[in-house]
Amino acid sequence: MAKHSKQFVRSLKNITNGYSSVQIQVRNATSNDSWGPTSAEMNEIALLTYHDRYVDDIITILERRLNDKGKNWRHVMKALTLLLYCVYEGSDAITDWLRRNLHLVTTLCEFTYADARNIDQGGPIRAKATVLTELLQDETKLMNEKQNYQRIRQQMGKPGIVDFNTHTSTTADTSSHGRLTLDLPPPTSPNSMVRPKSSRQSLEGRYSLSLQTPLQSIQEDSNELVQIASREVLDLNMSK
């Protein structure tokens, strides 16, 4: 019920605010839903950054998301996730814009928000903002990382976790503390992009960049889904 009401409100805002189809794509990819953005969504948006007429629409929504506060922390986290993906897969227009507006990212290195359970949801945001800031401030590092990323993508035949320390595709490794890891989707062409049919598929295919170990990230995602599902069932029973 809550899910459908959120989608209705979002659709209503899309209409009343006159958002373009590209802006709606970015809004959906960076929504307050507990899953996403998916690999398919990010692939589509990254490809759109190579068309000058779409870049402004993409940037407009991402800038608003980065400036969100408090209960909309998912907007911020997903915007950073999408931006990190676009830095690797998108056009230089996104990287250039980020460098000109670096303050939007650096301020998020200190982002904090405690939810109703007094849990700090700012950790992943601070981690992503720190990684993105370091890449934007070091041209050589960014160039090397992108070259490594593209080479590994070309060698990969299926999704995996890319470890930039060893330049290999691996499964979850509990010993890889502090490594920069990317849960990569398979190479996708514009004609083969298919949106997921369910939130479960969205979560399974999503991209994540974290300073935590891959196994920890997977476990935390699963725990979060269980908690969210439990709360929604409880809310539904109470509303009957």
PDB file of C-alpha atoms in Angstrom, residues 1 233-240:
ATOM      1  CA  MET A   1       0.000   0.000   0.000  1.00  0.00           C
ATOM      2  CA  VAL A 233       3.327  -6.254   6.787  1.00  0.00           C
ATOM      3  CA  LEU A 234       2.805  -4.834  10.277  1.00  0.00           C
ATOM      4  CA  ASP A 235       1.515  -1.535   8.886  1.00  0.00           C
ATOM      5  CA  LEU A 236      -0.836  -3.389   6.550  1.00  0.00           C
ATOM      6  CA  ASN A 237      -2.270  -5.511   9.379  1.00  0.00           C
ATOM      7  CA  MET A 238      -2.793  -2.459  11.577  1.00  0.00           C
ATOM      8  CA  SER A 239      -4.609  -0.625   8.807  1.00  0.00           C
ATOM      9  CA  LYS A 240      -7.187  -3.392   8.342  1.00  0.00           C
TER      10      LYS A 240
END
